[in-house]
XYZ file of C-alpha atoms in Angstrom:
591
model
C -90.917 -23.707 -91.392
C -87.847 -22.638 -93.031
C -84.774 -24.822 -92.613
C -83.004 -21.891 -90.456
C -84.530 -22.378 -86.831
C -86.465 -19.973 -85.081
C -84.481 -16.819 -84.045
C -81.357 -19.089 -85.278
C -80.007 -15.847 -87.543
C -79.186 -13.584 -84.056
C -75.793 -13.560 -86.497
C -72.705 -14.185 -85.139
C -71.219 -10.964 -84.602
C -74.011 -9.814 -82.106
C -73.527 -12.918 -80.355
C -70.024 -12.812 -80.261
C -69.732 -9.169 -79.578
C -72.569 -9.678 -76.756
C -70.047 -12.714 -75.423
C -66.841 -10.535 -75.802
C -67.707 -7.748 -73.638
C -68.335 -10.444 -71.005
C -66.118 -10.630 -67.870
C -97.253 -39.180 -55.928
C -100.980 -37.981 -56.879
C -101.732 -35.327 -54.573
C -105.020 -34.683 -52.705
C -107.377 -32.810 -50.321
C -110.282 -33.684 -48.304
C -113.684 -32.741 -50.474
C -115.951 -30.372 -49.034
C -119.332 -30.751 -48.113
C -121.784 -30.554 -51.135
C -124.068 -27.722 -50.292
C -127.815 -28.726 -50.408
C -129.145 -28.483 -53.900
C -132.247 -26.394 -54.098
C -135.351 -28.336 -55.138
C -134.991 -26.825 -58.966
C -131.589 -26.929 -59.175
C -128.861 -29.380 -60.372
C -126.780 -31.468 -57.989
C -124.081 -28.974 -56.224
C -120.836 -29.552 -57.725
C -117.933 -30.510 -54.457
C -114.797 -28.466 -53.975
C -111.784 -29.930 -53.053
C -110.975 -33.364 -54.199
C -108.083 -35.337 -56.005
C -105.371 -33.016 -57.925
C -105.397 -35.987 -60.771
C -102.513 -38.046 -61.810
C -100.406 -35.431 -63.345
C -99.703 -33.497 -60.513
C -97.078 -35.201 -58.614
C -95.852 -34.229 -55.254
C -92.990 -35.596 -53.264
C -92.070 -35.099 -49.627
C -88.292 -35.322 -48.263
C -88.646 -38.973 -47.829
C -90.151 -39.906 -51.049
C -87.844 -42.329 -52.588
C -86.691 -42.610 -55.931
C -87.689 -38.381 -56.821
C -84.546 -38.344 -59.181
C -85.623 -41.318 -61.357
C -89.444 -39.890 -61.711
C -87.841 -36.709 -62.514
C -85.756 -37.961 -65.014
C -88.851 -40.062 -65.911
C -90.937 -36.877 -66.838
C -87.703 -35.350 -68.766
C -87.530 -38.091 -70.895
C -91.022 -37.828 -72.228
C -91.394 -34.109 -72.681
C -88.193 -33.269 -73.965
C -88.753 -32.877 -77.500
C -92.398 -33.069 -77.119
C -93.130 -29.763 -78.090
C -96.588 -29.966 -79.411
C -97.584 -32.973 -77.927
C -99.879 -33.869 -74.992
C -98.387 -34.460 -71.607
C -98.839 -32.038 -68.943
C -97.333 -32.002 -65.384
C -97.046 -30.292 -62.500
C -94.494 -31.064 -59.659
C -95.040 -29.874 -56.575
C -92.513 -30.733 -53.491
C -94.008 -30.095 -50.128
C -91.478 -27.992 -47.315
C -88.311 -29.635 -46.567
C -84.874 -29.777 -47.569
C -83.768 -32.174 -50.360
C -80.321 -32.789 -51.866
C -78.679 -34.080 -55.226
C -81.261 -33.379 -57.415
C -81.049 -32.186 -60.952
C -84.988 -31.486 -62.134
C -84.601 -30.873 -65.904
C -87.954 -29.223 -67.527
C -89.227 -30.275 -70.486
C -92.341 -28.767 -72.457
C -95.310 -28.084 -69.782
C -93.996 -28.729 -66.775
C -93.934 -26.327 -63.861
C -92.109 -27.065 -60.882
C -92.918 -25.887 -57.614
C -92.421 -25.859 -54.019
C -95.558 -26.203 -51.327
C -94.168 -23.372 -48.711
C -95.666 -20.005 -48.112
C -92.047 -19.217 -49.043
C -89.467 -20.096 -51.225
C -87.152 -20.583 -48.416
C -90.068 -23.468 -47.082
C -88.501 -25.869 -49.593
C -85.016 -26.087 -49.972
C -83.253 -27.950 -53.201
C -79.424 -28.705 -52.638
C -79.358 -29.343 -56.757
C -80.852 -27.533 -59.933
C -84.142 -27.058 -61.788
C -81.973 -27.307 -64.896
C -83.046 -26.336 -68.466
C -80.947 -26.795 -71.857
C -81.323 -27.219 -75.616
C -79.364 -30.549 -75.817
C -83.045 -31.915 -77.658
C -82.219 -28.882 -80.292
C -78.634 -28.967 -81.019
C -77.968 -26.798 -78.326
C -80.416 -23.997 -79.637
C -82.603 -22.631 -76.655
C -85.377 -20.366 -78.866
C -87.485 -22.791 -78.802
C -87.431 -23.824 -75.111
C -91.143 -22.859 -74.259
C -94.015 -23.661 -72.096
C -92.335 -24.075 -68.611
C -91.948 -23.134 -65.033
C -90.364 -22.654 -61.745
C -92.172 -21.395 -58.775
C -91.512 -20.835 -54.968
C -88.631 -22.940 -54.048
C -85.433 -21.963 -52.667
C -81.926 -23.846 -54.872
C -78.315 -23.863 -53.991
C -77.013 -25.071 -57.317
C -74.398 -27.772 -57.010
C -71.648 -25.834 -59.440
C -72.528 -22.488 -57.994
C -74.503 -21.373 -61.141
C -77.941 -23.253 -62.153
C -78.870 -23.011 -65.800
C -82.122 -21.795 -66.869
C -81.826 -21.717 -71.057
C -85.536 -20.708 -72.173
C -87.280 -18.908 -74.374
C -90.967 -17.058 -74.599
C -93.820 -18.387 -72.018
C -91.262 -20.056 -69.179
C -91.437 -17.868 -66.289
C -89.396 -18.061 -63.150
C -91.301 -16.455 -60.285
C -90.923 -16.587 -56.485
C -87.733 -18.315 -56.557
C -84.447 -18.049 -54.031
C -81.531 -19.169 -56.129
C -78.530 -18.877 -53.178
C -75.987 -18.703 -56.077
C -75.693 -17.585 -59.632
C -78.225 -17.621 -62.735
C -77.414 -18.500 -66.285
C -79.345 -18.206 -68.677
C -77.953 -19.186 -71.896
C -77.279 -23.026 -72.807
C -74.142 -24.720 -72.741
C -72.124 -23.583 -75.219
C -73.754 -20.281 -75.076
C -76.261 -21.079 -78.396
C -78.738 -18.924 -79.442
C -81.885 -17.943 -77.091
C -84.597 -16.050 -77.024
C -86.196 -15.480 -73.682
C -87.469 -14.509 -70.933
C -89.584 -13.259 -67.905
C -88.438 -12.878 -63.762
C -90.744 -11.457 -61.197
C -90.780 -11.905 -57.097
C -87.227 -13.420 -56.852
C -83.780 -13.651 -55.220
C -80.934 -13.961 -56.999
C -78.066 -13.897 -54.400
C -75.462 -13.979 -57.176
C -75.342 -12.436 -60.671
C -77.409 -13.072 -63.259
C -75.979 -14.287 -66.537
C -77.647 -13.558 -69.529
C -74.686 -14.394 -71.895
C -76.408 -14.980 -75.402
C -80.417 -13.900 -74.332
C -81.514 -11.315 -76.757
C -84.065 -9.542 -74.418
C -85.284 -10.321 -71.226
C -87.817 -8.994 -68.553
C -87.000 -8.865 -64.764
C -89.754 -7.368 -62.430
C -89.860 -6.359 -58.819
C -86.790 -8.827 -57.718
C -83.659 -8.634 -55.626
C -80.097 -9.809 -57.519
C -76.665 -9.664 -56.715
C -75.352 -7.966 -60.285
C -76.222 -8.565 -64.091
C -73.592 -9.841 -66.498
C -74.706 -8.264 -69.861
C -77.256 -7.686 -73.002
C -77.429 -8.364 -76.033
C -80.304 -5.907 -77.698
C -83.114 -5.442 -74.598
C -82.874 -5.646 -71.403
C -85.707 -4.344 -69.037
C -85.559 -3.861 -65.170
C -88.596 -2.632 -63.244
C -88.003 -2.738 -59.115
C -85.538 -4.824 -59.359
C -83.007 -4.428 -56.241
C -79.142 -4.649 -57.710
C -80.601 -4.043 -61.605
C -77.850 -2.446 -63.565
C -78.145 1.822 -64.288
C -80.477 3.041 -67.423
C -77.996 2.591 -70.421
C -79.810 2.081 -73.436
C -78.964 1.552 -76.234
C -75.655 1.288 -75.129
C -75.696 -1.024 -72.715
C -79.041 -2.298 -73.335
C -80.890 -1.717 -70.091
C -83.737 0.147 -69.551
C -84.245 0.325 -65.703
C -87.392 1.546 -63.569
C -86.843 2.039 -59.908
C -90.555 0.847 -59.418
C -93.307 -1.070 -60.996
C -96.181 0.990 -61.071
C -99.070 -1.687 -60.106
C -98.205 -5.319 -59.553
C -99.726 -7.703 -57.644
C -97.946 -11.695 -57.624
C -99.469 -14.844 -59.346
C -101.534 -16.989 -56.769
C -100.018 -20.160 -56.202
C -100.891 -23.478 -54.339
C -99.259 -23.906 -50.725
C -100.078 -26.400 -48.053
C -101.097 -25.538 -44.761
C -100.105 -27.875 -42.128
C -102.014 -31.143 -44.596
C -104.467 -28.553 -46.045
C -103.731 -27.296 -49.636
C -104.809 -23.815 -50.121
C -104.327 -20.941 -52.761
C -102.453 -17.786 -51.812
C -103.750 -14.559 -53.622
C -100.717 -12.474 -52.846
C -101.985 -8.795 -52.399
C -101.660 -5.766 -54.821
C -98.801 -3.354 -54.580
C -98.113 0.170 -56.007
C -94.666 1.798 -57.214
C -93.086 -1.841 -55.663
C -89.277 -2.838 -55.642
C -87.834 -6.323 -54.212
C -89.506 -9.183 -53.436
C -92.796 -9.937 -51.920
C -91.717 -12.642 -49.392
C -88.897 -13.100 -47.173
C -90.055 -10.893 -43.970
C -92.256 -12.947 -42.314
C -95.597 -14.062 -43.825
C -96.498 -12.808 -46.714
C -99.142 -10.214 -47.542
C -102.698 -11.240 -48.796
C -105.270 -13.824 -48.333
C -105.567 -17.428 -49.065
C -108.745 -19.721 -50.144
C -109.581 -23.344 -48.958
C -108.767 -26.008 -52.193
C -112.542 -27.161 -50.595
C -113.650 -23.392 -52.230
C -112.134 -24.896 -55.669
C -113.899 -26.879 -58.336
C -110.876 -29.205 -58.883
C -111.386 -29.653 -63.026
C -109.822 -32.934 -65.024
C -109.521 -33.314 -68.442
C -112.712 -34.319 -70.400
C -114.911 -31.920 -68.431
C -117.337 -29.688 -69.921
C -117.400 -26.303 -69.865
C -120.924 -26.331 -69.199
C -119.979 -27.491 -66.150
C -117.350 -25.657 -65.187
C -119.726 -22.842 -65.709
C -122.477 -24.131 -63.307
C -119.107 -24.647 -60.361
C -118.796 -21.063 -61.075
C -122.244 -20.326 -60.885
C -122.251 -21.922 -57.333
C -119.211 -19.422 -56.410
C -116.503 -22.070 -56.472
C -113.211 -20.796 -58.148
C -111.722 -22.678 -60.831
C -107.990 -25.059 -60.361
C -107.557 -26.772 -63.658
C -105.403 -29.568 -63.593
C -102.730 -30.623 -66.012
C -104.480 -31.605 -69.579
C -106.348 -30.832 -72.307
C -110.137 -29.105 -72.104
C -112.248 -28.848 -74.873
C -114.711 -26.338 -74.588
C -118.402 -26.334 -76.585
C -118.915 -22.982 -74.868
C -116.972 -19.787 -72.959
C -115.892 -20.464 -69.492
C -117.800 -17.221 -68.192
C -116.538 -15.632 -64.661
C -119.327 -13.509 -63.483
C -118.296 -12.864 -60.025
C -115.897 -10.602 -58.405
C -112.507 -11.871 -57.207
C -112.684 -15.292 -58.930
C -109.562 -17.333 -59.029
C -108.756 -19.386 -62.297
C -105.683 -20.796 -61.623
C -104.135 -23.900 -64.250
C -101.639 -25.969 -63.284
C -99.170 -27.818 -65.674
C -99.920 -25.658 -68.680
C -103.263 -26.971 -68.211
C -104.979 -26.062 -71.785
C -108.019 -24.863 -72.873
C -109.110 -25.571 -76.992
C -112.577 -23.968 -77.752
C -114.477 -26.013 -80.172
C -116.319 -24.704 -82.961
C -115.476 -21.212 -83.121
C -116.418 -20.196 -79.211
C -114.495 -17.994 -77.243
C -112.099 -19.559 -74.577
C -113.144 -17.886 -72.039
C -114.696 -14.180 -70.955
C -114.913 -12.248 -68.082
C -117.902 -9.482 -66.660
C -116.765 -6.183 -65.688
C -116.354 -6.855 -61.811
C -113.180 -6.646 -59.589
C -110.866 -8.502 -58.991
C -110.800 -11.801 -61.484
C -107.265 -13.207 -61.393
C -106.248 -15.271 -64.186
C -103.535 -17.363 -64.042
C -101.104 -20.280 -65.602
C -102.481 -21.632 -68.769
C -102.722 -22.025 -72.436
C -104.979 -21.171 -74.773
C -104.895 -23.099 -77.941
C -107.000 -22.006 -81.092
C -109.321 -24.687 -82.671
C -109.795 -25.208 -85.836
C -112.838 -23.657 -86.692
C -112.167 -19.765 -86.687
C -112.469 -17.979 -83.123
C -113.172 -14.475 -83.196
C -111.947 -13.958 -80.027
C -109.719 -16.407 -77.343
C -109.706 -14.438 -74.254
C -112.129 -11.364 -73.523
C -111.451 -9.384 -70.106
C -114.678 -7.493 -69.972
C -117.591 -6.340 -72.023
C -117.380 -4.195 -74.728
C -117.474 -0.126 -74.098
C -117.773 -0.712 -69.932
C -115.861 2.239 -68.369
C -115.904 0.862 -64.409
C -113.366 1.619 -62.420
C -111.357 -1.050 -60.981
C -107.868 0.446 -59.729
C -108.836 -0.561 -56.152
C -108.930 -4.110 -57.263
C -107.847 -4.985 -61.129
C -108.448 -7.979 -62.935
C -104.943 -9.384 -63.440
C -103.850 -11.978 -66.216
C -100.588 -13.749 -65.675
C -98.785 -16.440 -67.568
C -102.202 -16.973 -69.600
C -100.548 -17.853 -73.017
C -101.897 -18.267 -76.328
C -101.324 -20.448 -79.441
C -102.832 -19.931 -83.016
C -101.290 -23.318 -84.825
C -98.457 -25.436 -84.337
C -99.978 -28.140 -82.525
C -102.256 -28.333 -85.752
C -104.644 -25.734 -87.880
C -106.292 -23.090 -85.821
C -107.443 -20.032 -86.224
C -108.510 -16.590 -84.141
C -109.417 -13.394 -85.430
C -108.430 -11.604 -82.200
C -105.888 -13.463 -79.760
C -106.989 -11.090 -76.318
C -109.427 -8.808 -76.289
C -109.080 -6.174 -72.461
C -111.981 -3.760 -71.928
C -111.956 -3.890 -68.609
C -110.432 -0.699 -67.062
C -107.005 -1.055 -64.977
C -106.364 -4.474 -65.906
C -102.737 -5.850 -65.414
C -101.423 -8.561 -67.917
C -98.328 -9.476 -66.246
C -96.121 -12.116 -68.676
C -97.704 -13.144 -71.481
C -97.178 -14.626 -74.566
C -99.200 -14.555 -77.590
C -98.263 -16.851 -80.705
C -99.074 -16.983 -83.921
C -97.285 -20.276 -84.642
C -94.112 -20.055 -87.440
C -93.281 -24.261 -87.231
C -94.948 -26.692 -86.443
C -97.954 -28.847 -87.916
C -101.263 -26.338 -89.275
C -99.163 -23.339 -90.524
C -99.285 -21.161 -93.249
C -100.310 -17.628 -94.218
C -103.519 -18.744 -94.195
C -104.180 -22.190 -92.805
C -103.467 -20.017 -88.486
C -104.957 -17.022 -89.909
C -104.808 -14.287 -86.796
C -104.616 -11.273 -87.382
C -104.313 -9.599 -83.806
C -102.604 -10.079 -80.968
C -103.782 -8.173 -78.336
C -106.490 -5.316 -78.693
C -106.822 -3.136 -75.999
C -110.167 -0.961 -75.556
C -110.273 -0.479 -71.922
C -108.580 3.082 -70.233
C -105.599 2.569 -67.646
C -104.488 -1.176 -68.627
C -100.753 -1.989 -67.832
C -98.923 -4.672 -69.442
C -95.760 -5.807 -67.990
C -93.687 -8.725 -69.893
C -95.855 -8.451 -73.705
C -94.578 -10.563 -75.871
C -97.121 -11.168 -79.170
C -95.695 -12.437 -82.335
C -96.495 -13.471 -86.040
C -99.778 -12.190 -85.904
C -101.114 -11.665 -90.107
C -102.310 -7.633 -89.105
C -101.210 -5.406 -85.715
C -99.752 -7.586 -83.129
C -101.181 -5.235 -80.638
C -103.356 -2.584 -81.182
C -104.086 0.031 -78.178
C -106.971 1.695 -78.350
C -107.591 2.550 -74.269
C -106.424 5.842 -72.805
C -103.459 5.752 -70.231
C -102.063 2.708 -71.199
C -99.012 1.266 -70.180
C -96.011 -1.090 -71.440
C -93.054 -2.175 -69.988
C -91.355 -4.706 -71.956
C -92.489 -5.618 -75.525
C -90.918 -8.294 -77.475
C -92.320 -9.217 -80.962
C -91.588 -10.822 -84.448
C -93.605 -9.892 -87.309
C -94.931 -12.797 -89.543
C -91.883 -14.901 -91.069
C -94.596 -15.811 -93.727
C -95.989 -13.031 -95.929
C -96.128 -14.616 -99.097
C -95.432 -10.762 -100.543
C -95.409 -7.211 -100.478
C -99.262 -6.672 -100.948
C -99.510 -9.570 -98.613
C -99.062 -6.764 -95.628
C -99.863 -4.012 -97.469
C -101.612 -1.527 -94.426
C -103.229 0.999 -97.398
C -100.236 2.935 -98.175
C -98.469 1.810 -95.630
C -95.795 -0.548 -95.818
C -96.990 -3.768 -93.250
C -98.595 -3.532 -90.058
C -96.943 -1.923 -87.006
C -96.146 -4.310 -84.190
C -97.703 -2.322 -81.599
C -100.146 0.309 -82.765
C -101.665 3.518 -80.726
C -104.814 4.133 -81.661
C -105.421 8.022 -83.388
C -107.885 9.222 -80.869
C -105.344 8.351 -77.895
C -103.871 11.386 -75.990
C -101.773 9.744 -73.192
C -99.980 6.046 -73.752
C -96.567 5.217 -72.280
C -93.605 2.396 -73.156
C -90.451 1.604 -71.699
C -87.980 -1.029 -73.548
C -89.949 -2.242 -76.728
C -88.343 -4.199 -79.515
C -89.511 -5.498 -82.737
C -88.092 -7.731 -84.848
C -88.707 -9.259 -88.991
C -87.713 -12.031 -90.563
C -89.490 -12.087 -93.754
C -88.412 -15.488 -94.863
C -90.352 -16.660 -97.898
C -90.148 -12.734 -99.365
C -86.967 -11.422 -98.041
C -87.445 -7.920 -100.384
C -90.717 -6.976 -98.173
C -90.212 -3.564 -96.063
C -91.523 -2.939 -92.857
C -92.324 0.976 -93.075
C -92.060 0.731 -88.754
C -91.987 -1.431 -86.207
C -94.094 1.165 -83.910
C -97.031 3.509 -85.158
C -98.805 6.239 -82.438
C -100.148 9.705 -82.868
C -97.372 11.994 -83.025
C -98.591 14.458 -79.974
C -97.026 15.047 -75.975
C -99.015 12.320 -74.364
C -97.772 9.484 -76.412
C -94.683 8.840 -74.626
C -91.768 6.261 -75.556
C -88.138 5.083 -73.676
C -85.973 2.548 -75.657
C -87.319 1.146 -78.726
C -85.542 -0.870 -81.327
C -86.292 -2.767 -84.551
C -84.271 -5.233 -85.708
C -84.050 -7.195 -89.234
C -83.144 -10.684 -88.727
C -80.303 -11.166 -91.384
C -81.438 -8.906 -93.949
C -84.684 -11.137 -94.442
C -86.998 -7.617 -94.688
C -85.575 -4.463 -93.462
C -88.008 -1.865 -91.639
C -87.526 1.761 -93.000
C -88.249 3.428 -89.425
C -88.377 2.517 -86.175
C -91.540 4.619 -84.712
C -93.546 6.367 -87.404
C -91.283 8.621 -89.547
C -87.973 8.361 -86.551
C -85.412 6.320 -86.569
C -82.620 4.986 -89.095
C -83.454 2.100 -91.515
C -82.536 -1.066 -90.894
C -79.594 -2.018 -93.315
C -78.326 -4.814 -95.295
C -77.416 -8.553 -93.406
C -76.175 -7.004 -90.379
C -78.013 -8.240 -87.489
C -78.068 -5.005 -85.874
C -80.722 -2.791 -83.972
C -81.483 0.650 -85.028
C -82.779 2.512 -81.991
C -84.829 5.461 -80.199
C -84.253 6.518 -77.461
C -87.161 8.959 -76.789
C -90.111 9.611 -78.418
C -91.639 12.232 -79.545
């Protein structure tokens, strides 16, 4: 890691031009065990204790502010440690809190709606722990609750893989840190801002199918899709890129309780969407028992988290740490796996994390993949290779699912996520190749792709992959969609010939294969900060086949400080990047 923290050269002048323009241990009942047959192992029970890490507090729980503040204290800094929680309150009102978020926590309320559970205070979080820095503020959550921040505002300073879904804030969102530092975020879907929406010093941000009041500003990328109050189509200048609708979306299922029952709400898929999900009476889908969940703890196998499966249980992983000897493989059709806590999954040995069949339906959701130290070839695999079923009906979606090659120590993946499977949606994710840390170096989290696409009709909405050694992402699928790409090449290419793509200069960031005739982006930026060799030239940040099909709105590259410049934005268009200024050079359309 170079002494100049992550994202810390946004340069003054953007910022400053950006800032002038600006006016208890839960549990359920267990199920029955079903009867085992007379050749089969003992049936694993659904239902059952949510473990010690998920902590959930009623109204009349006393002392929630000094368990809060409890929590805070221990994962503030901890960025690659350990601790995992999940806090959950159940439906009620509750007043004078301030829940500040430290690494993997997720905080969440226990209604159908956000309006169920009501906080008179703030879910609150800052880069005090990093000299007031925010680009490093990952790996945390809000969900489902309703806040009416005390000052009027409530401050939510984060960066990559710290979404804020399903909330009501009655108020005003900020999303910078005090003293308006650097930051480098972010992801919205399903919520209600009632006031405006304050960037301030955010480089880019994603904000999907929501309802605010106004938006303050940009600084280089911006991106709206059905977002109710989202500011008019600008870019470059102002940065938005706005999309009346989201073409396919369907919400993140989430734990609610039902009268004492906990259950999981699979909220139900929408097309060409706008606004929020919830808020007119119940809200659209289905929900599953906790008793139809294998309820997994730390130090469980995967071998047996493949026989719950097996059973037909769905999988809730609890806050912790999973090493796996073997793929989690989801065989069946409409199979939850839902973490809580940035519950994380480490594959041992070289195995893949987990893999899915080509069925309907699979929704993954809310966890972290972390790379072991023997070489992976693959993390994450939605389908089998060359299957070509149709599945627009009922798509596999992947949401929050996050990945981490080093940084929490050595590992190492060929391939990050592999999608084969037709019309899947990966909505928010964020794909790492780690650049600090412990375990990092050009070699030592060797990865050299992001995301590889093979399957037709796969939409990604919120992409952000970065560092990887080769092509961040690499599309090979027909009819693929983007909106919202954020990326940083690797800081660490010891060289020139380091990155040398034949006779092109470096990898792309996001690559279209040459047999694809129809691809689409809206609002994709790249970024390089080639510390160690700050000469190296980036011939693009973007690489497709030049022909009608291959369509894209609002691209930029940017060079970090003059530490690399990239000669062209998309193939052979777009100005160079130039000198130290810390300035985007932009497309518009393309071709």
């Amino acid at each position: 890691m170079s002494p100049v923290p992550r994202r810390a050269v946004l340069g003054a002048a953007a910022a400053a031009s950006a800032l002038a323009a600006l006016p208890a241990t839960a549990s359920a009942a267990p199920a029955t065990p079903a009867t085992p047959g007379a050749n089969k192992p003992l049936a694993l029970p659904g239902g059952g204790d949510l473990g010690p890490n998920v902590i959930v507090f009623d109204p009349s729980t006393a002392g929630i502010q000094a368990r809060l503040d409890q929590i805070f204290a221990q994962q503030e800094t901890a960025q690659f440690g350990t601790g995992r929680y999940a806090l959950f309150f159940k439906p009620g009102t509750y007043s004078g809190l301030n829940a500040q978020l430290g690494f993997y926590t997720s905080i969440a309320g226990l209604g159908l709606s956000p309006d169920d559970t009501t906080i008179n205070g703030d879910v609150t979080v800052d880069a005090g722990w990093f000299n007031g820095n925010a680009t490093q503020n990952f790996w945390r959550s809000a969900e489902n609750l309703a806040l009416v921040p005390v000052s009027g505002t409530n401050r939510w300073a984060v960066a990559q893989a710290a979404p804020f879904r399903r909330m009501h804030v009655r108020g005003s969102l900020n999303l910078s840190p005090n003293g308006y530092g650097w930051a480098s975020g972010g992801y919205i879907a399903d919520s209600r801002i009632d006031g405006q929406v304050q960037p301030y010093s955010q480089q880019q941000w994603y904000t999907r199918d929501s309802v605010i009041g106004s938006w303050l500003n940009g600084v280089w990328n911006m991106v709206f899709s059905g977002v109710q109050g989202a500011p008019a189509q600008g870019f470059p200048n102002p940065v938005y890129t706005t999309l009346a609708t989201t073409p396919v979306s369907r919400e993140k299922p989430f734990l609610y309780l039902n009268g004492t029952e906990y259950r999981v709400f699979l909220p139900e898929k929408r097309t060409n969407a706008s606004g929020v999900t919830w808020g007119n009476g119940t809200p659209r889908g289905t929900s599953l028992s906790l008793s139809q969940f294998y309820v997994a703890k730390p130090g469980v196998t995967a071998a047996t988290l493949n026989q719950a499966l097996t059973q037909g249980l769905h999988l809730l992983l609890t806050p912790g740490i999973y090493h796996l000897e073997q793929p989690i493989q989801v065989n069946r059709a409409n199979t939850v796996v839902l973490g809580l806590g940035y519950a994380t999954l480490v594959p041992d040995n070289g195995v893949t994390a987990l893999k899915t069949a080509d069925v309907d339906g699979v929704r993954l959701a809310g966890f972290l993949i972390d790379a072991g130290t023997v070489n992976s070839n693959t993390l994450l695999e939605v389908g089998p290779s060359g299957t070509t079923t149709d599945h627009s009906a009922n798509p596999t979606t992947v949401q929050d699912v996050f990945v981490r090659i080093g940084g929490a120590g050595a590992g190492k993946a060929t391939t990050s996520v592999v999608v084969n499977n037709r019309h899947t949606i990966i909505d928010h994710t964020w794909l790492w190749r780690a650049d600090h840390g412990t375990g990092i170096g050009w070699d030592t989290n060797r990865a050299d792709y992001g995301l590889v696409v093979n399957g037709a009709d796969v939409l990604t909405t919120g992409l952000f992959v970065e560092h990887f050694n080769k092509y961040d992402v690499q599309w090979n699928g027909e009819r693929g969609r983007t909106i919202f790409f954020q990326n940083e090449k690797a800081y660490d290419a010891p060289n020139q010939a380091a990155i040398q793509n034949g006779s092109i200069k470096g990898y792309a960031a996001y690559k279209v294969g040459a047999n694809v005739t129809v691809h689409e982006g809206w609002g994709l930026g790249s970024y390089c900060y080639y510390n160690v060799d700050p000469t190296i030239v980036q011939h693009n940040g973007f690489a497709a086949p030049n022909r009608a099909g291959v369509k894209f709105h609002d691209l930029l590259v940017v060079s970090l400080g003059g530490q690399g410049q990239y000669e062209h934005v998309i193939n052979e268009t777009g100005a160079a990047t130039s000198g130290t200024s810390t300035v985007p050079s932009t497309v518009v359309s393309y071709p």
